[in-house]
Coordinates of C-alpha atoms in Angstrom, one line a residue:
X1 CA 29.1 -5.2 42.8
X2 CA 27.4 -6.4 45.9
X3 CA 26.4 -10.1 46.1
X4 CA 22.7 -9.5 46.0
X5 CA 23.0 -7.4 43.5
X6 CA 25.2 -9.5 41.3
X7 CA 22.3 -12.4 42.1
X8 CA 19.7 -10.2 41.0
X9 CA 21.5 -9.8 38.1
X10 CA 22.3 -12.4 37.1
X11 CA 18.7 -13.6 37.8
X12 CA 17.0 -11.3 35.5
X13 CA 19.1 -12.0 33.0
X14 CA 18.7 -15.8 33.3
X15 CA 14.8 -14.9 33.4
X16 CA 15.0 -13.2 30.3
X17 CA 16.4 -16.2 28.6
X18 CA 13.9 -18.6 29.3
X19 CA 10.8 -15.9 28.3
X20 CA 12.2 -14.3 25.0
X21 CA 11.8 -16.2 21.6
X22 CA 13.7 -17.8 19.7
X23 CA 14.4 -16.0 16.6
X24 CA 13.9 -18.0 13.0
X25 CA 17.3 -18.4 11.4
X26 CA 16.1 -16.8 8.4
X27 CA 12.8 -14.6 9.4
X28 CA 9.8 -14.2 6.1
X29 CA 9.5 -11.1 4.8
X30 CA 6.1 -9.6 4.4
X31 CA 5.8 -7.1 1.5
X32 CA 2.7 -4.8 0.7
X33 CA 0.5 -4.9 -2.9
X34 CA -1.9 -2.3 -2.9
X35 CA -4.6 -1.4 -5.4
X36 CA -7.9 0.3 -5.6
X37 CA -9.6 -2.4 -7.6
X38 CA -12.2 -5.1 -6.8
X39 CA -11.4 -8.8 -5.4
X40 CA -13.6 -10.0 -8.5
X41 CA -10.9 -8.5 -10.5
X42 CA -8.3 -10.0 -12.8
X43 CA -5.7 -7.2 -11.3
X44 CA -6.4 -8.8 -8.0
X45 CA -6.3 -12.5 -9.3
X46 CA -3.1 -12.0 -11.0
X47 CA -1.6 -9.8 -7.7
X48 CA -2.6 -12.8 -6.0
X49 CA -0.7 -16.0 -8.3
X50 CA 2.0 -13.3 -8.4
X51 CA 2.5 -13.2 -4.7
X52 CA 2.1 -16.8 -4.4
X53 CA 4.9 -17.5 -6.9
X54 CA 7.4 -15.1 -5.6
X55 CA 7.0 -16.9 -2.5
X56 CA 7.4 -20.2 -3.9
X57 CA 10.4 -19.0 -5.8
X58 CA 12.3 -17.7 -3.1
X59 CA 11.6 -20.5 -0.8
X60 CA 9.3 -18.6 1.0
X61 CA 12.0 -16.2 2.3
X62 CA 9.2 -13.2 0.9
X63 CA 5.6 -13.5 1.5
X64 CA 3.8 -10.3 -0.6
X65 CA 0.3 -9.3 1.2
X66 CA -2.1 -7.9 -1.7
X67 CA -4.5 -5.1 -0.1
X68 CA -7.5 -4.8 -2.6
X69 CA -10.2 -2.0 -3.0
X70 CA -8.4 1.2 -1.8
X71 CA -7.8 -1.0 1.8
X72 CA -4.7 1.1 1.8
X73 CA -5.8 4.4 0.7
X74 CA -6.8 6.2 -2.4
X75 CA -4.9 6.0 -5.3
X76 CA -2.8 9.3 -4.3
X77 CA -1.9 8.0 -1.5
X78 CA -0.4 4.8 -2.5
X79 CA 1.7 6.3 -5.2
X80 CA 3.2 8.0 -2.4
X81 CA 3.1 5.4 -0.3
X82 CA 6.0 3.9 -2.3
X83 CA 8.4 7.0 -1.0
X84 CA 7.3 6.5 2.6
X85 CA 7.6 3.2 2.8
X86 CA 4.3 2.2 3.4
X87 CA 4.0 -0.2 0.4
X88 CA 6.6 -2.1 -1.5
X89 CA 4.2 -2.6 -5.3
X90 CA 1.4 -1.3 -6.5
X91 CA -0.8 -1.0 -9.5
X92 CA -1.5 2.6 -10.6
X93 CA -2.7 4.6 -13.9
X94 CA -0.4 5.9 -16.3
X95 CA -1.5 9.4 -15.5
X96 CA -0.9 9.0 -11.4
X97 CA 2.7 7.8 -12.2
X98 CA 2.7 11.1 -14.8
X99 CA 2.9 13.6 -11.7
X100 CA 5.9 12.5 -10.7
X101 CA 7.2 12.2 -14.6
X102 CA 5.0 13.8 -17.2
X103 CA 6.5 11.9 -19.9
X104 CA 5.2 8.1 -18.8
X105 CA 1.6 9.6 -18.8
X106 CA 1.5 9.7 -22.8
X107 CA 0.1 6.5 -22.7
X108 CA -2.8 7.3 -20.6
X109 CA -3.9 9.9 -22.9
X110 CA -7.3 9.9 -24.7
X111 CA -7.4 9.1 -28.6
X112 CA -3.7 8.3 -28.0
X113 CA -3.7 4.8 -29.5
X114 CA -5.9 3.9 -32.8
X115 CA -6.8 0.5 -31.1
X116 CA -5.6 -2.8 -29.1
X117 CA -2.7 -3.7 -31.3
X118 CA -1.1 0.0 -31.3
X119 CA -1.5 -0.4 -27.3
X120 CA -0.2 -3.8 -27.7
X121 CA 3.4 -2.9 -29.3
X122 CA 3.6 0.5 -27.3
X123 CA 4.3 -2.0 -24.0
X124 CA 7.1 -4.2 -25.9
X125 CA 8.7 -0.7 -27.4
X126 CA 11.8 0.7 -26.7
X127 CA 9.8 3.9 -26.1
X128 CA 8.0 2.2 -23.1
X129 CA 11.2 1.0 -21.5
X130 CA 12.6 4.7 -21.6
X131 CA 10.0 6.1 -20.3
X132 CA 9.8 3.3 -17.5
X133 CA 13.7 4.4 -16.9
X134 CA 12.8 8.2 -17.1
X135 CA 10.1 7.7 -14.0
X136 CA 12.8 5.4 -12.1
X137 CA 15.6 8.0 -12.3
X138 CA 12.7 11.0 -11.1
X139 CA 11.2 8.6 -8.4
X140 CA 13.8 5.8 -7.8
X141 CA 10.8 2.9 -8.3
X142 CA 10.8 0.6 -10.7
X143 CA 8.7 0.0 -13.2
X144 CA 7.9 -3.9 -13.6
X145 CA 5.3 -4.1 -16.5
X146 CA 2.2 -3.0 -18.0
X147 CA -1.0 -4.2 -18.0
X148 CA -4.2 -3.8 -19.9
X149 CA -6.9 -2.2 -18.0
X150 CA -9.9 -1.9 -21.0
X151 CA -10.9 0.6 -23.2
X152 CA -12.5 3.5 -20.9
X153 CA -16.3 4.2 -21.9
X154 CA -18.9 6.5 -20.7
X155 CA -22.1 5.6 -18.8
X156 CA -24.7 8.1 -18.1
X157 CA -28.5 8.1 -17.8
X158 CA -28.6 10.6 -20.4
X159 CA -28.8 9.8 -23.5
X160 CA -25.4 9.8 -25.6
X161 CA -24.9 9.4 -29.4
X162 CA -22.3 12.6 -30.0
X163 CA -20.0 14.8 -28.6
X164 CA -22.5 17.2 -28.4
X165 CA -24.5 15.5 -26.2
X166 CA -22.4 15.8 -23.4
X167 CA -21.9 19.1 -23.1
X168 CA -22.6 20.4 -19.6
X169 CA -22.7 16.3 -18.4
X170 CA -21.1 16.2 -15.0
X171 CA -18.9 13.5 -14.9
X172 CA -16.7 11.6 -12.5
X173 CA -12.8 11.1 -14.0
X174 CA -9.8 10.2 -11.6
X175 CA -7.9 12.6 -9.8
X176 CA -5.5 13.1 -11.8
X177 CA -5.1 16.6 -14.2
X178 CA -5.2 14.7 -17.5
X179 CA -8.2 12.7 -16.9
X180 CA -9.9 16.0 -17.9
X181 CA -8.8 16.3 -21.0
X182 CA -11.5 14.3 -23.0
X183 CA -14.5 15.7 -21.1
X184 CA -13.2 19.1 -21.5
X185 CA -12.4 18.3 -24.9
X186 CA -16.7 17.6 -25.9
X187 CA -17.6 19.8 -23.2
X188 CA -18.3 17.8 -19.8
X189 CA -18.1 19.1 -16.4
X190 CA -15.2 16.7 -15.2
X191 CA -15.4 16.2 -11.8
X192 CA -12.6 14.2 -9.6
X193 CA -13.9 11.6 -7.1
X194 CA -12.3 9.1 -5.3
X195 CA -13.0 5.2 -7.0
X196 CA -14.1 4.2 -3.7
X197 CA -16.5 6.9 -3.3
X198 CA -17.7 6.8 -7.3
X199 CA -21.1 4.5 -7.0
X200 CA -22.4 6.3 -4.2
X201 CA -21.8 9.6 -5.9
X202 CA -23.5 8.3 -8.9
X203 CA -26.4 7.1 -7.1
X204 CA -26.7 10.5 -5.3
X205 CA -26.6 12.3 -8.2
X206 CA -23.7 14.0 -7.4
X207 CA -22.3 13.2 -10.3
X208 CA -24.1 12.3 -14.1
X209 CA -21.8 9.9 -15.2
X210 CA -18.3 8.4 -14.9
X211 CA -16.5 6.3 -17.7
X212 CA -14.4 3.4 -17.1
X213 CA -13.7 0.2 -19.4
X214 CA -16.6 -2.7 -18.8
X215 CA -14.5 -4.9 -16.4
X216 CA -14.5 -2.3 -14.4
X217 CA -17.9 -0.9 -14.8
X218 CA -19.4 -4.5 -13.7
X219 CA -17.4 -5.1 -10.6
X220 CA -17.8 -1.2 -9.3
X221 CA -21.8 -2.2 -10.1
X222 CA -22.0 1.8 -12.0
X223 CA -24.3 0.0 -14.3
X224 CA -26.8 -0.4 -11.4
X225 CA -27.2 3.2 -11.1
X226 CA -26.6 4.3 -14.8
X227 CA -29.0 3.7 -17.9
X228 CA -26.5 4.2 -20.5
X229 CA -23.1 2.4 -21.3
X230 CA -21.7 4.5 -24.1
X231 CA -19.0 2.7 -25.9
X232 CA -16.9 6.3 -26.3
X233 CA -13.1 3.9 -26.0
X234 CA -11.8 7.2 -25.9
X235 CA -8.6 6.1 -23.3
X236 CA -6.7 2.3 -24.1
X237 CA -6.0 2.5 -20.7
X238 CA -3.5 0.3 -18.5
X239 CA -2.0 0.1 -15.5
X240 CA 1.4 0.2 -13.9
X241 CA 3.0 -2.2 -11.7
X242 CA 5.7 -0.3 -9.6
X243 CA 8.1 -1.5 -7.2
X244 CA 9.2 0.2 -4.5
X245 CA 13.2 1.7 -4.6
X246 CA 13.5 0.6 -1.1
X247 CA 11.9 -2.2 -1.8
X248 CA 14.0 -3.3 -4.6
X249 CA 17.5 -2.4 -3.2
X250 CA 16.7 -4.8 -0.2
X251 CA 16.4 -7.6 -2.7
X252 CA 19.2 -9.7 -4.3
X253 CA 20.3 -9.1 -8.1
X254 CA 18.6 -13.2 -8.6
X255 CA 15.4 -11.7 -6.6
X256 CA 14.8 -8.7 -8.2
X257 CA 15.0 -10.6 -11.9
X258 CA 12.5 -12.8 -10.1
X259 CA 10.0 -10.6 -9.2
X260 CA 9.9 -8.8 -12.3
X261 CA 9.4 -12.0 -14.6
X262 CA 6.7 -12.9 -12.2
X263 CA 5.2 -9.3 -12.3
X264 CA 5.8 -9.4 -16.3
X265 CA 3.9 -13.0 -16.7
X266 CA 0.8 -11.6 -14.5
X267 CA 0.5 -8.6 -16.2
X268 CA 0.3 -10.9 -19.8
X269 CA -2.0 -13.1 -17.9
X270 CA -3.8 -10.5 -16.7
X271 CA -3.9 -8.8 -20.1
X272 CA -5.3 -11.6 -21.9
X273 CA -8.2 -11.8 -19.7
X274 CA -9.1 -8.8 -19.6
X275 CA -8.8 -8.5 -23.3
X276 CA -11.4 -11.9 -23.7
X277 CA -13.5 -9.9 -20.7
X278 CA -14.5 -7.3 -22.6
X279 CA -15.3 -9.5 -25.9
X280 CA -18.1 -10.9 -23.4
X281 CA -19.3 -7.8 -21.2
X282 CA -21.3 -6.0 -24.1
X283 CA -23.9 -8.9 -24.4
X284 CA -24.0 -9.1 -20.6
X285 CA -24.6 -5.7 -19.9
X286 CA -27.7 -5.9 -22.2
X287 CA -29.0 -9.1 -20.8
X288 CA -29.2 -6.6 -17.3
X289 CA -31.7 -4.3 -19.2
X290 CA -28.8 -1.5 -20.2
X291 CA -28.5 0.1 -23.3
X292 CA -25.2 -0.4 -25.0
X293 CA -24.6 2.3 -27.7
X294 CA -22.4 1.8 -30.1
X295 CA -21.2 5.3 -31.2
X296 CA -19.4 6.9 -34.3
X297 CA -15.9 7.5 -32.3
X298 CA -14.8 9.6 -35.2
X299 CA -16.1 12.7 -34.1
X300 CA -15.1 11.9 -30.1
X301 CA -11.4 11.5 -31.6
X302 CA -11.8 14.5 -33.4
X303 CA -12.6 16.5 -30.3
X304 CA -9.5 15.7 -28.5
X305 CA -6.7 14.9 -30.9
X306 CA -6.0 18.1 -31.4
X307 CA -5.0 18.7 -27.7
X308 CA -2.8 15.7 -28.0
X309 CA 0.2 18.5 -28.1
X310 CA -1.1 21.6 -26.3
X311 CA -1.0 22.9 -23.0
X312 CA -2.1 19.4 -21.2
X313 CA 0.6 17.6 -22.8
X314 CA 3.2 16.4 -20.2
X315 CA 5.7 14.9 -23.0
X316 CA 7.4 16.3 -26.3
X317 CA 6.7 16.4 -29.6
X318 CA 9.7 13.5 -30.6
X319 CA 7.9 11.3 -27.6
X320 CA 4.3 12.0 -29.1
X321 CA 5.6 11.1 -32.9
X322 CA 7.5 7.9 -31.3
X323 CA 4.2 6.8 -30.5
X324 CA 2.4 7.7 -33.4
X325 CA 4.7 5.7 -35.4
X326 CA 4.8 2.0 -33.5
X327 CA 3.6 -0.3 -35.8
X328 CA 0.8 -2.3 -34.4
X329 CA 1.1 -5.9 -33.4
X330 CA -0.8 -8.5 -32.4
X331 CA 1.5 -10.7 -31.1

């Protein structure tokens, strides 16, 4: 090599020394939460102490980013965001995780649980665990826990004391297939919409009426632009927190069990407030001037239990009768 060249070699190089950084002996790092639910939230609180914890107990190695309000994308797309990489958790409904395992969506079903305490045992069952397991050998994600979301009711400015009086009713469910099934069921127009895109349809009369539990309806503001809050229960909805395959294969065997006991003691947390939320939302909603009906649910269960095991069922009749037979709890 000539000797200029050699000293412009080496001088570049030398350059390069000084202006590059210097590279942390052990770099953070970042991992995505995403969700589609409010800041006000208790999904986003608890998403938030979770994070915070998992730093703390991995010596800040792992600092987890929680991206609120469909920040990320719908809910769609973050489910498959966990394949491409683009998140590492999320919380998602039962029936979202169900397109990718039919089985895990029996739990999202309407009428499926007789109240709080069936719910309750369902997430400390066997059955739950294998169905978490069934999902993880379809998808390769992990389920981490469960948490309750509310009871789902309907609001509407019409007035609603039966299932008759919502036949025709146009009404705003998730995208997903078996949010249908209890409009269908009374005789409702479902109609999917984006959550992000809900209140504005409502207040454009897109739509007459969505239905999710009060927690919900009060951070979203529906009861702004509906008359009616319906107390229907019809789903004892909850939500899953998934981890990423990926995600979980870069962590070590003492990580992963600490991530899960922290996602396990959020969703509890979670759980109970949500569970003394909804104790309190009733008398709130009619201190804003709305009318909270208390309806006969009899004949709303009566409607759809019998399409607990037809064509819309994604699961089988021994996971259906599991179900049917947990013993409440209310531990």
């Amino acid at each position: 090599m000539p000797s200029f060249t050699r000293r412009l070699a080496f001088g570049l190089i030398a350059a390069t020394a000084f202006t590059l950084p210097a590279l942390p002996a052990s770099a953070q790092t970042k991992l995505k939460w995403a969700h589609v639910y409010e800041t006000s939230e208790p999904y986003h609180k608890c998403a938030l102490w979770a994070g915070e914890e998992f730093k703390k107990r991995t010596n800040g190695k792992y600092d987890i980013e929680v991206f609120p309000a469909s920040s990320l994308g719908k809910e769609s797309d973050i489910n498959e965001g966990l394949s491409l990489g683009t998140v590492d958790i999320i919380y998602t409904g039962q029936l979202f995780a169900g397109r990718a395992h039919g089985p895990i969506a029996i739990g999202g079903a309407p009428y499926m649980f007789r109240d709080f305490a069936h719910w309750n045992a369902f997430r400390k069952s066997d059955l739950f665990k294998e169905l978490g397991q069934g999902y993880e050998k379809k998808t390769g994600h992990e389920v981490a826990a469960l948490t309750y979301y509310g009871e789902r009711h309907v609001t509407a400015n019409k007035d609603i004391t039966k299932p008759e009086d919502m036949k025709g009713l146009k009404i705003r469910v998730p995208d997903a297939p078996l949010y249908t099934m209890f409009p269908r069921a009374v005789g409702a127009n479902p109609t999917p919409i984006a959550f992000a895109e809900v209140y504005l349809a409502l207040s454009q009369g897109v739509v007459d009426a969505q239905e999710n539990p009060l927690v919900t309806i009060q951070a979203k503001k529906f009861h702004e632009v509906q008359k009616n809050i319906v107390l229907t229960g019809h789903i004892t909805d909850a939500l899953l927190t998934i981890v990423s395959g990926g995600t979980m294969k870069r962590l070590s065997a003492d990580e992963q069990k600490i991530l899960v006991e922290i996602l396990q003691q959020a969703a509890d947390t979670c759980t109970n407030d949500i569970v003394k939320l909804e104790k309190e939302l009733a008398d709130w909603f009619k201190g804003q001037g709305k009318n909270v009906v208390a309806v006969d649910r009899a004949p709303f269960r009566e409607a759809v239990v019998k399409m607990h095991m037809g064509s819309d069922a994604t699961w089988d009749k021994a996971t259906y009768d599991r179900l049917q037979d947990i013993k409440a709890t209310t531990n």
